[in-house]
Tab-separated table of C-alpha atoms and ligand atoms in Angstrom:
chain	number	residue	atom	x	y	z
A	5	MET	CA	-11.868	25.723	-13.261
A	6	LYS	CA	-13.437	24.059	-10.133
A	7	THR	CA	-16.120	25.949	-8.522
A	8	ALA	CA	-17.731	26.065	-4.672
A	9	ASP	CA	-20.926	24.443	-6.406
A	10	ILE	CA	-20.171	21.217	-4.838
A	11	ASN	CA	-22.614	19.046	-2.818
A	12	PRO	CA	-21.219	18.249	0.280
A	13	GLU	CA	-20.434	14.192	0.351
A	14	ILE	CA	-20.222	13.223	3.745
A	15	LYS	CA	-23.640	14.549	4.878
A	16	ASP	CA	-26.245	12.698	7.495
A	17	ASP	CA	-25.192	9.257	6.311
A	18	GLU	CA	-23.555	6.602	8.195
A	19	LEU	CA	-20.151	7.840	8.248
A	20	PHE	CA	-21.114	11.464	9.169
A	21	PHE	CA	-22.770	9.878	12.462
A	22	LYS	CA	-19.735	7.877	12.705
A	23	ILE	CA	-17.411	10.626	12.937
A	24	ILE	CA	-19.715	12.394	15.874
A	25	GLU	CA	-19.217	9.655	17.660
A	26	LEU	CA	-15.420	9.367	17.361
A	27	VAL	CA	-15.013	12.726	18.025
A	28	LYS	CA	-16.962	12.139	21.294
A	29	THR	CA	-15.688	9.021	22.374
A	30	ARG	CA	-12.038	9.522	21.617
A	31	LYS	CA	-11.773	13.027	22.498
A	32	PRO	CA	-9.318	14.489	20.591
A	33	ARG	CA	-7.446	17.481	21.180
A	34	THR	CA	-6.332	18.497	17.295
A	35	ILE	CA	-8.053	17.010	14.292
A	36	VAL	CA	-6.754	17.472	10.707
A	37	GLU	CA	-9.850	17.119	7.689
A	38	ILE	CA	-7.753	16.736	4.262
A	39	GLY	CA	-10.599	17.832	1.572
A	40	SER	CA	-12.897	20.206	3.277
A	41	SER	CA	-14.668	21.361	0.267
A	42	THR	CA	-17.281	23.936	1.572
A	43	GLY	CA	-17.327	22.854	5.156
A	44	LEU	CA	-20.979	21.549	4.997
A	45	GLY	CA	-20.428	17.818	4.798
A	46	SER	CA	-17.867	15.950	6.970
A	47	THR	CA	-16.529	19.360	8.688
A	48	GLN	CA	-20.231	19.879	10.323
A	49	ALA	CA	-19.772	16.315	11.613
A	50	PHE	CA	-16.358	17.254	13.613
A	51	VAL	CA	-17.861	20.592	14.570
A	52	ARG	CA	-20.967	18.991	15.945
A	53	GLY	CA	-18.840	16.355	17.756
A	54	ILE	CA	-16.489	18.744	19.403
A	55	LEU	CA	-19.609	20.994	20.382
A	56	GLU	CA	-21.749	18.280	21.923
A	57	ALA	CA	-18.631	16.856	23.743
A	58	GLY	CA	-17.828	20.214	24.787
A	59	LEU	CA	-14.299	19.412	23.837
A	60	GLU	CA	-11.158	21.792	23.998
A	61	CYS	CA	-10.230	20.863	20.418
A	62	GLN	CA	-8.740	22.410	17.524
A	63	LEU	CA	-10.069	21.428	13.970
A	64	CYS	CA	-7.623	22.283	10.825
A	65	CYS	CA	-9.721	22.167	7.471
A	66	LEU	CA	-7.457	21.964	4.482
A	67	GLU	CA	-8.981	23.062	0.905
A	68	CYS	CA	-7.058	23.819	-1.761
A	69	VAL	CA	-9.650	25.039	-4.234
A	70	LYS	CA	-10.215	28.972	-3.752
A	71	PRO	CA	-13.931	29.057	-4.449
A	72	ARG	CA	-14.527	25.959	-2.006
A	73	PHE	CA	-12.334	27.555	0.357
A	74	ASP	CA	-14.099	30.937	0.291
A	75	ALA	CA	-17.497	29.287	1.295
A	76	LEU	CA	-15.802	26.923	3.893
A	77	VAL	CA	-14.401	30.181	5.643
A	78	ARG	CA	-18.204	31.228	5.582
A	79	ASN	CA	-19.784	28.312	6.627
A	80	VAL	CA	-17.478	27.977	9.806
A	81	SER	CA	-15.870	30.912	10.719
A	82	ARG	CA	-18.441	31.543	13.651
A	83	HIS	CA	-16.433	28.702	15.480
A	84	PRO	CA	-13.121	29.782	17.048
A	85	PHE	CA	-11.858	26.654	17.161
A	86	VAL	CA	-11.862	26.083	13.412
A	87	HIS	CA	-8.961	26.867	11.387
A	88	CYS	CA	-9.330	27.074	7.797
A	89	ILE	CA	-5.905	26.603	5.537
A	90	ARG	CA	-6.070	27.070	1.834
A	91	ALA	CA	-3.122	24.650	0.831
A	92	SER	CA	-2.819	21.520	-0.487
A	93	SER	CA	-2.084	18.717	1.650
A	94	VAL	CA	1.462	17.104	0.665
A	95	PRO	CA	3.761	17.736	-1.765
A	96	VAL	CA	2.976	16.609	-5.304
A	97	SER	CA	6.183	14.602	-5.085
A	98	GLY	CA	4.278	12.068	-2.930
A	99	TRP	CA	1.327	11.732	-5.060
A	100	MET	CA	0.822	8.485	-6.764
A	101	THR	CA	2.596	8.842	-10.482
A	102	ASP	CA	0.863	8.268	-13.729
A	103	ASP	CA	2.869	4.697	-13.766
A	104	GLN	CA	1.371	3.868	-10.360
A	105	ILE	CA	-2.205	4.599	-11.571
A	106	ALA	CA	-1.705	2.289	-14.664
A	107	GLU	CA	-0.271	-0.012	-12.436
A	108	PHE	CA	-3.026	0.236	-9.838
A	109	TRP	CA	-5.881	0.047	-12.468
A	110	HIS	CA	-4.401	-3.129	-14.007
A	111	ALA	CA	-4.003	-4.718	-10.253
A	112	HIS	CA	-7.465	-4.039	-9.019
A	113	PRO	CA	-9.826	-5.323	-11.320
A	114	ASP	CA	-13.066	-5.185	-8.837
A	115	LEU	CA	-12.526	-1.663	-7.425
A	116	PRO	CA	-15.148	0.940	-8.825
A	117	MET	CA	-12.498	2.936	-10.489
A	118	ARG	CA	-12.198	0.701	-13.176
A	119	ARG	CA	-15.411	1.893	-14.841
A	120	PHE	CA	-12.871	5.185	-15.854
A	121	SER	CA	-9.874	4.264	-18.104
A	122	VAL	CA	-6.470	4.807	-17.244
A	123	ASP	CA	-6.323	7.855	-19.680
A	124	MET	CA	-9.069	9.093	-17.654
A	125	LEU	CA	-7.550	8.847	-14.293
A	126	GLN	CA	-4.301	10.258	-15.446
A	127	ARG	CA	-6.038	13.237	-16.729
A	128	TRP	CA	-7.952	13.696	-13.298
A	129	ARG	CA	-4.440	13.619	-11.604
A	130	ARG	CA	-3.178	16.344	-13.750
A	131	GLU	CA	-6.312	18.469	-13.046
A	132	ASP	CA	-6.086	18.026	-9.357
A	133	ILE	CA	-2.339	19.123	-9.501
A	134	ALA	CA	-3.217	22.085	-11.622
A	135	GLU	CA	-5.956	22.944	-9.161
A	136	SER	CA	-3.487	23.203	-6.384
A	137	ALA	CA	-0.422	25.015	-8.196
A	138	ASP	CA	-1.191	28.002	-6.617
A	139	VAL	CA	-0.890	27.250	-3.255
A	140	ASP	CA	1.630	25.940	-0.823
A	141	HIS	CA	1.878	22.212	-0.792
A	142	ASP	CA	2.594	21.812	2.823
A	143	GLY	CA	-0.874	21.909	4.154
A	144	ILE	CA	-0.473	18.957	6.892
A	145	ALA	CA	2.836	20.711	8.260
A	146	ALA	CA	0.920	23.898	8.298
A	147	ALA	CA	-1.865	22.553	10.188
A	148	CYS	CA	0.341	21.047	12.511
A	149	ARG	CA	2.113	24.645	13.138
A	150	THR	CA	-1.313	26.221	13.728
A	151	MET	CA	-2.353	23.486	16.133
A	152	ARG	CA	1.015	23.463	17.818
A	153	CYS	CA	1.440	19.687	17.653
A	154	ASP	CA	3.906	17.130	16.003
A	155	ARG	CA	0.885	15.173	14.777
A	156	PRO	CA	-2.985	15.347	14.960
A	157	ASP	CA	-5.038	13.266	17.260
A	158	MET	CA	-7.484	12.310	14.514
A	159	VAL	CA	-7.460	12.667	10.664
A	160	LEU	CA	-9.689	12.441	7.808
A	161	ILE	CA	-8.694	11.692	4.417
A	162	ASP	CA	-10.833	12.904	1.821
A	163	GLY	CA	-9.014	14.776	-0.439
A	164	SER	CA	-7.612	14.210	-3.990
A	165	ALA	CA	-7.986	10.722	-5.008
A	166	PHE	CA	-4.284	10.321	-5.817
A	167	SER	CA	-2.500	11.664	-2.684
A	168	GLY	CA	-3.992	9.451	0.216
A	169	MET	CA	-1.215	7.055	0.684
A	170	ALA	CA	1.207	10.252	0.965
A	171	GLU	CA	-0.995	11.856	3.281
A	172	MET	CA	-1.356	8.895	5.597
A	173	LYS	CA	2.609	8.545	5.843
A	174	ALA	CA	2.553	12.302	6.548
A	175	THR	CA	0.449	11.765	9.520
A	176	LEU	CA	1.679	8.519	10.500
A	177	GLY	CA	1.052	8.322	14.602
A	178	THR	CA	-2.085	10.033	14.491
A	179	GLY	CA	-4.378	8.368	17.082
A	180	THR	CA	-7.230	7.705	14.717
A	181	TYR	CA	-7.367	7.885	11.022
A	182	VAL	CA	-10.808	8.012	9.091
A	183	LEU	CA	-10.509	7.158	5.652
A	184	ASP	CA	-13.146	7.636	2.861
A	185	ASP	CA	-13.457	5.611	-0.253
A	186	VAL	CA	-11.313	2.831	0.762
A	187	TRP	CA	-12.485	0.558	-1.870
A	188	ASP	CA	-11.307	2.932	-4.534
A	189	ILE	CA	-7.985	4.214	-5.731
A	190	LYS	CA	-8.184	7.417	-3.073
A	191	ASN	CA	-7.315	5.266	-0.300
A	192	TRP	CA	-7.044	1.834	-0.991
A	193	ASP	CA	-3.488	1.814	-0.629
A	194	ALA	CA	-3.365	3.564	2.760
A	195	TYR	CA	-6.203	1.125	4.100
A	196	SER	CA	-4.046	-1.862	2.712
A	197	TYR	CA	-0.928	-0.346	4.614
A	198	LEU	CA	-2.764	0.252	7.839
A	199	ARG	CA	-4.450	-3.114	8.156
A	200	THR	CA	-0.875	-4.636	8.314
A	201	HIS	CA	0.179	-2.088	10.553
A	202	ASP	CA	1.370	-3.394	14.345
A	203	GLY	CA	0.582	0.075	15.628
A	204	TYR	CA	-3.165	0.336	14.140
A	205	ARG	CA	-6.299	-1.656	14.322
A	206	CYS	CA	-9.315	-1.286	12.044
A	207	THR	CA	-12.144	-0.717	14.540
A	208	PHE	CA	-14.924	-0.377	12.117
A	209	GLN	CA	-15.043	-0.666	8.277
A	210	ASN	CA	-18.330	-0.415	5.878
A	211	ARG	CA	-17.845	-1.197	2.455
A	212	GLY	CA	-21.652	-0.318	2.004
A	213	VAL	CA	-21.392	3.418	1.987
A	214	ARG	CA	-20.212	5.239	-1.211
A	215	ASN	CA	-16.905	3.092	-1.979
A	216	GLY	CA	-16.338	2.145	1.452
A	217	TYR	CA	-15.072	3.588	4.588
A	218	ALA	CA	-12.787	2.632	7.583
A	219	VAL	CA	-11.897	3.553	10.833
A	220	PHE	CA	-8.051	2.970	12.477
A	221	GLU	CA	-7.072	3.342	15.793
A	222	GLY	CA	-3.508	3.516	16.986
A	223	SER	CA	-2.877	1.275	20.036
A	224	ASP	CA	-0.737	3.463	21.723
A	225	VAL	CA	-2.815	6.168	22.088
B	305	LIG	C1	-14.378	14.260	-2.033
B	305	LIG	S1	-14.510	16.283	-1.611
B	305	LIG	C2	-14.487	16.205	0.166
B	305	LIG	C3	-15.942	16.358	0.661
B	305	LIG	C4	-16.140	16.657	2.198
B	305	LIG	N1	-15.349	15.933	2.665
B	305	LIG	C5	-17.515	16.609	2.336
B	305	LIG	O1	-17.864	15.502	3.409
B	305	LIG	O2	-18.494	17.026	1.299
B	305	LIG	C6	-12.774	16.107	-1.919
B	305	LIG	C7	-11.883	17.799	-1.753
B	305	LIG	O3	-10.699	17.816	-1.341
B	305	LIG	C8	-10.096	18.934	-2.242
B	305	LIG	N2	-8.576	18.569	-2.691
B	305	LIG	C9	-8.316	18.034	-3.550
B	305	LIG	N3	-7.007	17.855	-3.585
B	305	LIG	C10	-6.779	18.453	-2.177
B	305	LIG	C11	-5.547	18.642	-1.807
B	305	LIG	N4	-3.929	18.114	-2.335
B	305	LIG	N5	-5.221	19.128	-0.229
B	305	LIG	C12	-6.273	19.861	0.232
B	305	LIG	N6	-7.763	19.758	-0.699
B	305	LIG	C13	-7.629	18.775	-1.619
B	305	LIG	C14	-11.097	19.158	-3.308
B	305	LIG	O4	-11.192	20.217	-3.754
B	305	LIG	C15	-12.575	18.603	-2.838
B	305	LIG	O5	-13.572	19.683	-2.265
């Protein structure tokens, strides 16, 4: 069973400060953070951007692992504009299948996930699914209902390594995407999809931070 004992990942690094800058300049009214963990990493960047810019903005944090979710609530509950939802982002039917994981592994010899075996990746997928077995699988839909929007203005995709594409598709039309781990299995497909999407342009990317991150902005927002 996973615990709350996990270090914040997006913390005081380039992506952390990029999130603050994006919030201040794009001025979103609704944000969904997929994979909030204990709320001490990327969540703090969103909160800081909202507070410093004085925005009327709601932030929905999705986290499915109970001890992390409990810590998240403790860490952000003083901010009335933050909603914490214990749910999985999207139904498992949209996640990468075992076959797709194997196919991806063989097609991408240069990506960091190659240091793990296909078996290992497939085992992690099963573990991620098991970790979210006791929660609803409509987290993104629940976030949109909570914030009364059709789709959020800004989305961070930083949840399971096997659901990035499904999460991007479930939020397509959002104004700004922040994708972590774009040079890895988590967000490579979503990154590749958005790069060729007429409605989006990649406004920033850096391969040098962990497994890379990228920002995409919609052209009609
Ligand atoms: C890479 S960590 C997030 C790190 C965090 N953004 C930070 O800056 O510290 C991924 C988190 O996503 C959560 N998670 C995994 N699958 C999820 C899902 N389907 N829906 C919501 N959260 C999920 C995990 O429990 C984990 O806490």
